[in-house]
Coordinates of N, CA and C in Angstrom, one line a residue:
Chain P
Q1 N 128.3 108.2 110.7 CA 128.4 106.9 111.0 C 126.9 107.7 110.6
K2 N 125.7 107.2 110.0 CA 124.8 106.3 110.0 C 123.7 106.5 110.5
E3 N 122.6 107.0 111.5 CA 122.0 106.5 112.4 C 120.7 104.9 112.4
V4 N 120.7 104.4 111.1 CA 120.1 102.5 110.5 C 121.0 103.3 108.9
E5 N 121.6 102.5 109.0 CA 122.3 101.6 107.6 C 121.3 100.0 106.9
Q6 N 121.3 100.7 105.6 CA 120.4 99.5 104.6 C 120.7 99.3 103.7
D7 N 121.5 98.0 103.2 CA 121.8 98.1 101.3 C 121.0 98.6 100.9
P8 N 121.4 99.6 99.6 CA 120.2 99.9 98.7 C 119.7 98.9 97.8
G9 N 120.7 98.1 97.3 CA 120.3 97.5 97.0 C 120.6 97.6 94.5
P10 N 120.0 97.0 93.9 CA 119.1 96.3 94.0 C 118.4 94.7 94.2
L11 N 118.2 94.1 94.7 CA 118.3 92.3 94.2 C 117.3 92.0 93.9
S12 N 118.2 90.8 93.1 CA 116.7 89.9 92.0 C 117.2 88.9 92.7
V13 N 115.7 88.4 92.7 CA 115.7 86.4 93.1 C 115.0 86.0 92.1
P14 N 115.2 84.8 92.6 CA 114.1 83.9 91.3 C 112.1 83.7 91.9
E15 N 111.4 83.6 91.1 CA 110.3 83.0 92.3 C 110.0 82.0 93.3
G16 N 109.5 82.3 94.5 CA 110.1 80.9 95.1 C 111.2 80.6 95.9
A17 N 112.1 81.1 95.8 CA 113.7 82.5 96.9 C 113.2 82.1 98.3
I18 N 113.8 82.7 98.7 CA 114.2 82.9 100.4 C 115.5 84.4 100.3
V19 N 114.3 85.5 100.8 CA 115.5 86.6 100.3 C 115.1 87.6 102.3
S20 N 115.8 88.1 101.7 CA 117.4 88.0 103.5 C 117.1 89.2 102.7
L21 N 116.1 90.7 103.5 CA 116.8 91.4 103.9 C 117.1 92.5 105.2
N22 N 118.4 93.0 105.6 CA 118.2 93.7 106.6 C 119.3 95.4 107.2
C23 N 118.9 95.7 107.8 CA 119.3 96.6 108.1 C 120.3 96.4 109.7
T24 N 121.7 97.7 110.0 CA 122.0 97.5 110.8 C 121.7 99.3 110.9
Y25 N 121.8 99.6 112.9 CA 121.5 100.9 113.3 C 123.0 101.2 114.7
S26 N 123.1 102.2 115.1 CA 124.1 102.1 115.7 C 123.9 102.9 117.0
N27 N 122.5 103.0 117.4 CA 121.8 103.2 119.2 C 121.7 102.5 119.6
S28 N 121.7 102.3 120.5 CA 121.9 100.9 121.4 C 120.3 101.7 122.2
A29 N 119.8 102.3 122.1 CA 118.5 103.0 122.3 C 117.7 102.3 122.3
F30 N 117.3 102.1 120.3 CA 117.0 101.8 120.0 C 115.9 100.9 120.1
Q31 N 114.6 100.8 120.3 CA 113.5 99.8 121.0 C 112.9 99.4 120.1
Y32 N 111.5 100.3 119.4 CA 110.9 99.7 118.4 C 112.0 99.3 116.9
F33 N 110.6 98.5 116.2 CA 111.7 97.9 114.9 C 110.6 97.8 114.1
M34 N 110.7 98.1 112.9 CA 109.3 98.1 111.8 C 110.4 97.4 110.5
W35 N 109.2 96.9 109.8 CA 109.4 97.2 108.8 C 108.3 97.3 107.7
Y36 N 108.9 98.4 106.5 CA 107.7 99.0 105.8 C 108.2 98.6 104.2
R37 N 107.0 98.4 103.2 CA 107.1 97.5 102.0 C 106.4 99.3 101.2
Q38 N 107.5 99.4 100.7 CA 106.3 101.0 99.7 C 106.9 100.8 98.3
Y39 N 105.8 100.7 97.4 CA 105.3 100.0 95.7 C 105.4 102.0 95.3
S40 N 106.0 101.7 93.8 CA 106.9 102.5 93.5 C 105.5 103.6 93.9
R41 N 106.0 104.6 93.9 CA 105.4 106.0 94.1 C 103.4 105.6 95.1
K42 N 104.6 105.3 95.6 CA 103.4 104.9 97.3 C 103.8 105.0 98.6
G43 N 102.7 105.0 99.2 CA 103.1 105.7 100.8 C 103.9 104.0 100.6
P44 N 104.9 103.9 102.2 CA 105.2 103.2 103.1 C 103.8 101.8 103.8
E45 N 102.9 100.9 103.5 CA 102.6 100.0 104.6 C 103.1 99.0 105.2
L46 N 103.0 99.3 106.2 CA 103.3 97.9 107.9 C 103.5 97.3 107.4
L47 N 105.2 95.8 107.4 CA 104.9 94.4 107.1 C 105.0 94.3 108.6
M48 N 105.3 94.6 108.9 CA 106.1 94.0 110.9 C 106.9 94.0 111.8
Y49 N 106.9 94.6 112.1 CA 106.9 95.7 113.7 C 107.1 93.9 114.7
T50 N 108.3 94.9 115.6 CA 108.7 94.1 116.7 C 109.2 95.0 117.8
Y51 N 109.1 94.8 118.9 CA 110.1 95.3 120.2 C 111.5 94.5 120.6
S52 N 111.6 93.4 121.0 CA 112.0 92.3 121.0 C 113.7 91.5 120.5
S53 N 114.6 91.2 121.5 CA 115.4 90.1 120.0 C 114.4 89.5 120.1
G54 N 114.7 88.4 118.6 CA 114.2 87.2 118.8 C 113.2 87.3 117.1
N55 N 112.7 86.7 116.7 CA 112.0 85.9 115.9 C 110.4 86.3 116.0
K56 N 110.1 87.3 115.3 CA 108.4 87.1 114.5 C 108.1 87.2 113.9
E57 N 107.3 86.5 113.0 CA 106.4 85.5 111.4 C 105.0 85.8 112.4
D58 N 104.6 86.2 110.5 CA 103.6 86.8 110.5 C 103.8 85.8 109.1
G59 N 103.1 84.9 108.4 CA 102.9 84.6 107.3 C 104.2 84.1 106.9
R60 N 104.4 84.4 105.0 CA 105.7 84.2 105.3 C 106.6 85.9 105.3
F61 N 106.3 86.6 106.1 CA 107.0 86.7 106.7 C 108.1 86.5 107.8
T62 N 109.3 86.7 108.2 CA 109.9 86.6 109.8 C 110.6 87.6 109.7
A63 N 110.0 88.6 110.6 CA 111.4 89.6 110.8 C 112.1 89.0 112.5
Q64 N 113.5 89.8 112.2 CA 114.3 88.8 113.1 C 115.1 90.2 113.3
V65 N 115.5 90.3 115.6 CA 116.2 91.2 116.1 C 117.2 90.6 116.5
D66 N 118.4 91.6 116.7 CA 119.4 91.2 117.2 C 119.8 93.0 118.0
K67 N 119.6 92.7 119.2 CA 119.8 93.8 119.7 C 121.7 94.0 120.2
S68 N 122.3 93.3 120.3 CA 123.8 93.1 121.3 C 124.5 93.0 120.2
S69 N 124.0 92.8 118.6 CA 123.8 93.3 117.6 C 123.8 94.5 116.7
K70 N 122.5 94.9 117.2 CA 122.2 95.9 116.7 C 121.7 95.4 115.3
Y71 N 121.3 94.9 115.0 CA 121.0 94.3 113.2 C 120.0 93.6 113.7
I72 N 119.2 94.2 112.8 CA 117.3 93.8 112.4 C 117.6 92.8 110.6
S73 N 116.5 92.0 110.1 CA 116.7 91.0 109.0 C 115.0 90.9 108.7
L74 N 114.5 90.8 107.7 CA 113.6 90.5 107.5 C 113.1 89.2 106.0
F75 N 113.2 88.0 106.5 CA 112.9 87.3 105.6 C 111.8 87.4 104.6
I76 N 112.4 87.1 103.9 CA 110.8 86.8 102.4 C 110.5 84.9 102.4
R77 N 109.4 84.8 102.8 CA 110.2 82.8 102.6 C 108.3 82.9 101.3
D78 N 108.9 81.8 100.6 CA 108.1 81.9 99.1 C 107.8 83.3 98.6
S79 N 109.2 83.4 97.8 CA 109.1 84.7 97.0 C 107.9 85.0 96.6
Q80 N 106.8 85.5 95.6 CA 106.9 86.2 94.0 C 106.6 87.7 93.9
P81 N 106.1 87.9 92.3 CA 106.5 88.8 92.3 C 106.3 90.1 92.5
S82 N 104.7 90.0 93.0 CA 104.0 91.0 93.6 C 104.7 91.6 94.5
D83 N 105.7 90.5 95.7 CA 106.6 90.7 96.5 C 107.9 91.7 95.7
S84 N 107.7 92.1 94.7 CA 109.3 93.3 94.6 C 108.3 94.7 94.8
A85 N 109.2 95.6 95.8 CA 109.0 96.4 95.9 C 110.1 97.0 95.8
T86 N 110.3 98.6 97.2 CA 111.2 98.3 98.1 C 110.9 97.9 99.6
Y87 N 112.2 98.1 100.7 CA 111.8 96.8 101.9 C 112.3 98.4 102.4
L88 N 111.7 98.8 103.6 CA 112.3 99.9 104.1 C 112.2 99.6 105.9
C89 N 113.9 99.9 106.6 CA 113.5 98.7 107.8 C 113.6 100.4 108.7
A90 N 112.6 99.9 109.9 CA 112.2 101.8 110.6 C 112.6 101.3 112.4
I91 N 113.1 102.2 112.4 CA 113.6 102.5 113.6 C 113.3 102.9 114.9
G92 N 112.2 103.1 116.4 CA 111.8 104.0 117.6 C 112.9 104.4 118.5
L93 N 112.3 105.2 119.2 CA 113.0 105.3 120.9 C 111.9 105.1 120.9
G94 N 111.4 105.4 122.4 CA 110.1 105.4 122.7 C 109.4 106.3 122.8
T95 N 109.5 107.1 121.6 CA 108.3 107.5 120.8 C 108.0 107.4 119.2
Y96 N 107.0 108.0 119.0 CA 106.2 107.9 117.5 C 107.4 108.1 116.3
K97 N 108.5 108.4 116.7 CA 109.3 109.6 116.2 C 110.2 107.9 115.1
Y98 N 110.1 107.9 114.5 CA 111.5 106.7 113.5 C 112.5 107.1 112.6
I99 N 113.0 106.7 112.2 CA 114.2 106.6 111.2 C 114.4 105.5 110.9
F100 N 114.5 106.0 109.1 CA 113.9 105.3 108.2 C 115.6 103.9 107.4
G101 N 115.7 103.3 107.0 CA 116.6 103.4 106.4 C 116.2 103.7 105.0
T102 N 117.4 104.5 104.0 CA 117.5 104.4 102.8 C 116.3 102.8 101.7
G103 N 116.3 102.0 102.3 CA 115.1 101.2 101.5 C 115.6 99.5 100.6
T104 N 115.8 98.4 100.6 CA 116.3 98.1 99.5 C 114.9 97.7 98.3
R105 N 115.6 98.2 96.9 CA 115.5 97.5 95.7 C 114.3 96.4 95.6
L106 N 113.6 95.5 96.0 CA 114.1 93.7 96.0 C 113.3 93.9 94.4
K107 N 114.1 92.6 94.2 CA 112.8 92.7 92.3 C 112.7 90.7 92.5
V108 N 111.6 90.1 92.5 CA 111.0 88.5 92.2 C 111.0 88.4 90.9
L109 N 112.3 87.2 90.0 CA 111.6 87.4 89.0 C 110.9 86.2 88.6
A110 N 109.5 85.9 87.6 CA 109.3 84.6 88.1 C 110.0 84.4 87.0
Chain Q
G1 N 90.2 99.0 107.9 CA 90.4 100.8 108.3 C 91.5 101.4 108.4
A2 N 91.8 102.5 109.2 CA 93.0 103.4 109.3 C 93.4 103.7 108.1
V3 N 92.9 103.7 107.1 CA 92.7 104.9 105.8 C 93.8 106.6 105.6
V4 N 94.8 106.7 104.7 CA 95.5 108.5 105.0 C 95.0 108.4 103.9
S5 N 94.6 110.0 102.7 CA 94.3 109.6 102.3 C 95.4 110.9 102.0
Q6 N 95.3 111.2 100.6 CA 96.5 112.8 100.2 C 95.7 113.3 99.3
H7 N 95.5 114.7 98.6 CA 95.4 115.3 97.6 C 96.3 116.5 97.8
P8 N 96.3 117.3 96.2 CA 97.0 115.8 95.0 C 97.4 114.5 94.7
S9 N 97.7 114.2 94.6 CA 98.6 112.6 94.2 C 99.1 113.3 93.4
W10 N 99.0 114.7 92.9 CA 100.2 114.3 91.3 C 100.1 116.4 91.3
V11 N 101.4 116.8 91.3 CA 101.4 118.5 91.2 C 102.4 119.3 90.6
I12 N 102.4 120.2 88.7 CA 102.9 120.5 88.9 C 102.9 121.9 88.4
C13 N 104.1 122.2 88.9 CA 103.3 124.6 89.3 C 104.7 124.9 88.8
K14 N 104.8 125.7 88.3 CA 105.6 126.9 88.5 C 106.4 127.9 88.9
S15 N 107.6 128.3 88.8 CA 108.7 127.8 90.2 C 107.9 129.7 90.9
G16 N 108.2 130.1 92.1 CA 107.7 131.4 93.1 C 106.2 130.7 93.2
T17 N 105.7 129.7 92.5 CA 103.7 129.5 93.2 C 104.4 128.6 94.7
S18 N 102.9 128.9 95.5 CA 102.9 127.6 95.8 C 101.4 127.1 96.3
V19 N 102.1 126.0 96.4 CA 101.2 124.7 96.6 C 100.9 123.9 98.0
K20 N 98.9 123.9 97.9 CA 99.1 123.6 99.0 C 98.2 121.7 99.9
I21 N 99.4 121.0 100.3 CA 99.5 119.1 100.3 C 98.3 119.1 101.1
E22 N 97.3 118.4 101.2 CA 96.4 118.1 102.5 C 96.5 116.6 102.3
C23 N 96.4 116.1 104.2 CA 96.4 115.4 104.7 C 95.3 114.7 105.0
R24 N 94.3 113.2 105.1 CA 93.5 113.4 105.8 C 93.4 111.4 106.4
S25 N 93.3 111.8 107.6 CA 92.9 110.7 107.9 C 91.5 110.3 107.8
L26 N 91.4 109.5 107.9 CA 89.6 108.9 107.5 C 88.6 108.5 107.5
D27 N 89.1 106.9 109.1 CA 88.7 106.0 109.9 C 88.6 106.8 111.1
F28 N 90.2 107.5 111.6 CA 90.1 107.4 112.5 C 90.5 108.8 113.1
Q29 N 90.7 109.4 113.9 CA 91.0 110.7 114.9 C 92.6 110.9 114.5
A30 N 93.7 111.3 113.8 CA 94.9 111.3 114.2 C 95.1 112.6 115.8
T31 N 95.8 111.8 116.3 CA 96.8 113.5 117.4 C 98.1 114.0 116.8
T32 N 98.7 113.1 116.2 CA 99.8 113.7 115.9 C 99.8 113.1 113.9
M33 N 100.6 114.0 113.0 CA 100.4 114.0 111.9 C 102.1 114.2 111.9
F34 N 102.7 113.6 110.9 CA 103.4 113.7 109.6 C 104.1 113.9 108.7
W35 N 105.0 115.1 108.0 CA 104.8 115.0 107.0 C 107.1 115.1 106.8
Y36 N 107.1 114.0 105.5 CA 108.7 113.3 105.2 C 108.0 114.1 103.8
R37 N 109.6 113.6 103.3 CA 110.2 114.3 101.5 C 110.5 113.1 101.3
Q38 N 110.3 112.3 100.5 CA 111.4 111.5 99.9 C 112.1 111.5 98.5
F39 N 113.4 111.4 98.0 CA 113.9 111.6 97.2 C 113.8 110.4 96.2
P40 N 114.0 110.8 94.8 CA 114.5 109.3 94.2 C 114.9 108.3 94.6
K41 N 114.9 107.5 94.1 CA 115.7 106.4 95.1 C 116.5 106.1 96.3
Q42 N 115.6 107.7 97.7 CA 116.3 107.8 98.7 C 115.0 106.7 99.4
S43 N 115.7 107.4 101.0 CA 114.9 107.0 101.8 C 113.9 108.6 102.7
L44 N 112.8 107.5 103.5 CA 111.9 109.2 104.0 C 112.5 109.5 105.0
M45 N 112.2 111.1 104.7 CA 113.4 111.9 106.1 C 111.6 113.3 106.4
L46 N 112.4 112.4 107.7 CA 111.3 113.5 108.5 C 110.9 115.2 108.0
M47 N 110.2 115.6 108.4 CA 109.9 117.1 107.8 C 109.7 117.8 109.3
A48 N 108.5 117.5 109.8 CA 108.2 117.9 110.6 C 107.2 117.0 111.4
T49 N 106.7 117.2 112.2 CA 105.0 116.4 113.7 C 105.0 117.6 113.9
S50 N 103.3 117.4 113.6 CA 102.7 118.8 113.2 C 101.6 118.0 114.7
N51 N 101.0 118.4 115.9 CA 100.0 118.3 116.4 C 98.7 118.7 116.0
E52 N 97.6 118.7 116.8 CA 96.2 119.2 116.1 C 96.5 120.5 117.2
G53 N 96.1 121.4 116.7 CA 95.9 123.1 117.5 C 97.5 123.3 117.8
S54 N 98.1 123.1 117.5 CA 99.2 123.7 118.1 C 100.6 123.8 116.7
K55 N 101.2 124.4 116.9 CA 102.6 124.5 115.8 C 103.3 123.5 115.7
A56 N 103.9 123.4 114.1 CA 104.3 121.8 114.0 C 105.9 122.4 114.8
T57 N 106.4 120.6 114.4 CA 108.2 120.7 115.5 C 109.0 120.4 114.5
Y58 N 110.0 121.1 114.1 CA 110.8 121.3 112.5 C 111.5 120.2 112.6
E59 N 112.5 119.3 111.3 CA 113.2 118.8 111.5 C 114.5 120.1 111.5
Q60 N 115.5 119.6 112.5 CA 116.8 120.4 111.2 C 116.7 120.8 109.9
G61 N 117.7 121.9 109.2 CA 117.3 121.9 108.6 C 115.9 122.2 107.5
V62 N 114.6 121.9 107.9 CA 113.8 122.1 107.4 C 113.1 123.7 107.5
E63 N 113.5 124.9 106.7 CA 113.1 126.0 107.2 C 111.4 126.1 106.8
K64 N 110.8 126.7 108.0 CA 109.8 126.6 108.7 C 108.4 127.1 107.7
D65 N 109.3 128.7 107.6 CA 108.7 129.5 106.1 C 108.4 129.9 104.7
K66 N 108.8 127.9 104.7 CA 109.2 128.3 103.8 C 107.9 126.4 103.2
F67 N 108.0 125.6 104.5 CA 107.0 124.6 105.1 C 105.9 124.9 105.6
L68 N 104.7 125.1 105.5 CA 104.0 125.7 106.4 C 103.3 125.0 106.1
I69 N 103.0 124.2 107.6 CA 102.2 123.0 108.5 C 100.6 123.6 109.5
N70 N 99.2 123.5 108.7 CA 98.7 124.0 109.6 C 97.7 122.0 110.0
H71 N 97.0 122.2 111.1 CA 96.9 120.9 112.3 C 95.8 121.2 112.4
A72 N 94.8 121.2 111.7 CA 93.5 122.6 111.9 C 92.1 121.4 112.4
S73 N 92.6 120.1 112.6 CA 91.2 119.7 112.8 C 91.8 117.6 113.4
L74 N 91.6 117.4 113.8 CA 92.4 115.2 114.2 C 92.4 114.9 113.2
T75 N 91.6 114.7 112.1 CA 91.3 114.6 110.5 C 92.3 115.0 109.9
L76 N 92.6 117.0 109.8 CA 93.3 117.3 108.4 C 94.4 118.2 109.4
S77 N 95.8 117.8 108.0 CA 96.4 118.2 108.7 C 96.7 118.8 106.7
T78 N 97.5 120.0 106.8 CA 97.9 120.4 105.5 C 99.2 121.6 105.5
L79 N 100.2 120.8 104.0 CA 101.8 120.5 104.2 C 101.7 122.2 103.2
T80 N 101.8 123.9 103.2 CA 101.8 124.2 102.0 C 103.4 124.6 102.1
V81 N 103.8 124.5 100.9 CA 104.5 124.6 100.1 C 105.4 126.3 99.9
T82 N 105.5 126.7 100.4 CA 105.4 128.6 99.8 C 106.6 128.6 98.6
S83 N 105.9 129.5 97.6 CA 107.4 130.9 96.9 C 107.7 128.8 96.3
A84 N 107.3 127.5 96.0 CA 107.9 126.6 95.4 C 109.6 127.0 94.3
H85 N 110.2 126.1 94.5 CA 112.1 125.8 93.6 C 111.9 124.7 93.3
P86 N 112.2 124.8 91.6 CA 112.6 123.3 91.6 C 113.6 122.7 92.1
E87 N 114.6 122.9 93.3 CA 114.9 121.5 94.2 C 113.8 121.7 94.9
D88 N 112.7 121.6 95.1 CA 111.2 121.5 95.9 C 110.6 120.1 95.2
S89 N 110.6 119.8 94.4 CA 111.0 118.5 93.6 C 110.6 117.6 94.6
S90 N 109.3 117.0 94.4 CA 109.9 115.6 96.2 C 108.8 114.7 96.1
F91 N 109.1 114.4 96.6 CA 107.2 113.1 96.9 C 107.7 113.5 98.6
Y92 N 106.1 113.9 98.6 CA 105.9 114.2 99.5 C 104.4 112.9 100.6
I93 N 105.2 112.6 102.0 CA 104.4 111.7 101.9 C 103.6 112.8 103.4
C94 N 102.3 112.0 104.2 CA 101.8 112.2 104.8 C 101.5 111.2 106.1
S95 N 101.9 110.4 107.6 CA 100.8 109.7 108.1 C 100.5 110.2 109.7
A96 N 99.7 109.3 110.0 CA 98.7 109.9 111.0 C 99.3 108.6 111.9
Y97 N 98.6 109.4 113.3 CA 99.2 108.2 114.4 C 98.3 108.4 115.5
S98 N 97.3 107.4 115.8 CA 96.3 107.7 116.3 C 96.5 107.8 117.7
G99 N 98.0 107.5 118.1 CA 98.4 107.6 119.4 C 97.3 106.4 120.4
S100 N 97.0 104.8 119.8 CA 97.1 104.1 121.2 C 98.2 102.5 121.0
S101 N 98.6 102.9 120.0 CA 100.3 102.2 120.5 C 101.4 102.9 119.2
Y102 N 103.0 102.5 119.5 CA 103.5 102.6 118.9 C 104.0 102.3 117.0
N103 N 103.5 101.4 116.9 CA 103.2 101.3 115.8 C 102.2 101.8 114.4
E104 N 101.2 102.8 115.3 CA 100.0 103.0 114.9 C 100.7 104.4 113.5
Q105 N 101.7 104.2 112.8 CA 101.9 106.0 112.0 C 101.3 105.0 110.9
F106 N 100.3 105.1 110.6 CA 99.8 104.7 108.7 C 99.5 105.8 107.6
F107 N 100.8 105.4 106.7 CA 100.9 106.2 106.0 C 100.1 106.3 105.0
G108 N 100.2 108.0 104.7 CA 99.3 108.6 103.0 C 99.8 107.4 102.3
P109 N 99.6 107.9 100.8 CA 99.3 107.1 99.1 C 101.0 108.0 98.4
G110 N 101.0 110.0 98.9 CA 102.1 110.4 98.5 C 101.6 111.0 97.8
T111 N 102.3 112.9 97.6 CA 101.7 114.1 96.7 C 103.3 113.9 95.5
R112 N 103.4 113.6 95.2 CA 104.2 114.5 93.8 C 104.4 115.9 93.6
L113 N 105.5 115.9 94.1 CA 105.3 117.7 93.7 C 106.7 117.9 92.1
T114 N 106.8 118.1 91.3 CA 107.3 118.6 90.3 C 107.3 120.2 90.2
V115 N 108.1 121.2 90.8 CA 108.5 122.2 89.9 C 108.9 122.8 89.1
L116 N 108.6 123.5 87.9 CA 108.5 123.9 86.8 C 109.9 124.7 86.9

C-alpha cells in the first residue's frame, strides 16, 4: 500500500463548479498536510497547509483533514479556467520531509 | 519574497556527459535544500536532502555517485548528473527550506533534462 494515494484524474468541470480533490494516507503518524498547485512544466506552489483535523479556509479554497479516516480534501469553490493545473497533496511527519501524492489533473472548462 | 530559482530551465545533452543544475534561494537563507525528480504524469520523488556545508542524504535507490549534490552556501545547491543516460531524462525540481516553520519549503521552477 502506498503511503499516500491520490486519484490522478483527469477531472474536467465547468467553470463555476465546486471541485473536490482527495488524498488518503496510511500512516497515522503523519502530522502535516499540504496542498500544492503545479502548472505544466513549473514547480509546485503551496496553496494550503494544516496540521489538525477540521477545515481551513482561504478564499475559494478549503482544506479538510479527517485524521480518524486518514483522509484529506481540497475544495475549490467557483472554479475558474485559471485553476486548471495539477493539484498535489503532500503529507509530512514531524520534520520537513514530505511525501507527495501522484497529483490530480484538473481542467476547468470555460 | 521566498523565491527559488533554478538554472538552466531546460537542458539537452548527449549520453555520457555530465550536467550541472543550480538551485538558488534569492531572498532568504536556506538551511536545507531538497532535490526531487518528476517523471511525466507522476508525482515528485525526493532524491536527496542537502544541508549547507555537509554531505547530502540520499533516498533509497538514488545513486549518490551519479547524482552529486553540493550545498556550498546557504543560498546555493547544485545537482550534477554524471554520465547521463536517456533514462535520466526527467524534470528535476529543487526546494529550499528556511527552517522557520514546517511549511516553508519553497520550490524552484524546475529543470527539464533531456538526454539523447
